Every structure is written in structure tokens, then in C-alpha cells.
Amino acid sequence: MKSKFLLLGAAACIMGMTSCKNEAEENAKRTVDTYAAYVDSVSNVAVADAKANWDAINERSEQQLVEAKAALAALKDKTAAEEKVMAAEAKYTEWKSEVEAAVAADSDPKAALRNALFGEGKVGADMKFDWVNKDNIHATYQNFIHTVENNKDKYTREDWDEIKVLYEALDTRKNVVEKEGLSSEDNMKIAGLKVKFAPMLKVNRVGEKTQENADAKK
């Protein structure tokens, strides 16, 4: 009889452990699903609306990400859940960069111009172009110069001053990239773009400055 009770007790313990384990797995799955659902929801919020409450949104997302990654440890088969967390994190990071670029633009009026010329968040107030390399420098010059050309009638004198500083910073980066394997073909293409851009920059800067002085005398 004693053996029977021991067996029943052992069976109950095993069932209890299995139940707890299953419950832990279900909780872990829910935590992962909650994070993925949150990212799907928040990434649909308009950037303009997200800016107003950005610190709280980002703090909540970071906390849910920590919880989701911690929950993975409770899963026997983590593959699907890990992929879901990674996909959600990547989606959030992309949206986050857009919001932070917009927040930066509000605090730094020149950020909007930099974003238009080089892409969201690529160049900050520090004017660093470390992301420019031998593989993308030609496209970077091309996009920069074509964007300026297409919008030249919209720029103020301050904009042209900023464009000049950005152009010189990009040229400085080019000097580094030339030593890192920039192809002769791309170098020649960039030279052609620079020949086209230099007079446009000079004429428009002088023109805006002249207009500004004329307006000041009125």
C-alpha cells in the first residue's frame, strides 16, 4: 500500500511539473505574441503623432522587447518565436529611425535638409560621413547633387550655406575613400558631377545673398 501511495505521489508530481512547464511555455508564447502585436500596432501610428509621446512609446517598446527575449528561454522549440521577435524588432527599428529623425528635425531645423539630401538620419549635426564607402559614394554624390538641382529654387541663403558645408564634408570623406579602393570609373563619374555642381552652388549662393541684401535695404 505504501508503494502505491509513493507511485501515486510521484505521478502527481510529474503531472504537476508538466502542467507548470506547459503553462510557462504558454505564457512565453503570449509574451512574444504581445510584443509582435504591439510593434504591428505602434508602427502604424503616424510619425507626427508619435513624436508627441515618443519617450513613453520607446520605453514601453524596449521593455516589451526585453520581456519577449527573456521569454524565449522557456520555450522548448524557440525557432518560430525567435524569428517572430527578430522580425518585430527589425520592423520597430525601421519605424523608430523615422520618428527619431523627425524629432531631431524639430530640434535642429537643418536636420530636415540633411535628411532630404542624404536620407533619414544618415548625417547628423556632427557632419560625419563614416557610412560613405567605395561602394556607395558615387550614388551618394549623385543623389545629393540631383536633389539640390531639383530643389534649387526653394532654398534660402541659409540652406545654401548648409549645402556648401555638407558638400565640403562629403569631399573630405571622398579623400579617405579614395585610399580605400574607390574605382577609377566611379572617381571619374564623381568628378563629372562635381564639375556640374560647383557653378550651380556658387551662382545660387551669390544670388540668394544678393537678394537678401536687397531685401534688407527696403
Short mmCIF file of N, CA and C in Angstrom, two decimals, residues 111 123-128:
data_model
loop_
_atom_site.label_atom_id
_atom_site.label_comp_id
_atom_site.label_asym_id
_atom_site.label_seq_id
_atom_site.Cartn_x
_atom_site.Cartn_y
_atom_site.Cartn_z
N ALA A 111 18.34 69.64 -39.85
CA ALA A 111 18.24 68.19 -39.99
C ALA A 111 17.33 67.80 -41.15
N VAL A 123 23.03 61.72 -41.73
CA VAL A 123 24.03 62.73 -41.36
C VAL A 123 23.48 63.59 -40.23
N GLY A 124 24.23 63.67 -39.15
CA GLY A 124 23.80 64.49 -38.02
C GLY A 124 24.50 65.83 -38.02
N ALA A 125 24.30 66.57 -36.93
CA ALA A 125 24.93 67.89 -36.82
C ALA A 125 26.45 67.79 -36.78
N ASP A 126 26.97 66.59 -36.47
CA ASP A 126 28.42 66.41 -36.42
C ASP A 126 29.05 66.26 -37.81
N MET A 127 28.19 66.19 -38.85
CA MET A 127 28.65 66.10 -40.24
C MET A 127 29.54 64.88 -40.50
N LYS A 128 29.31 63.80 -39.82
CA LYS A 128 30.10 62.59 -40.04
C LYS A 128 29.55 61.78 -41.21
#
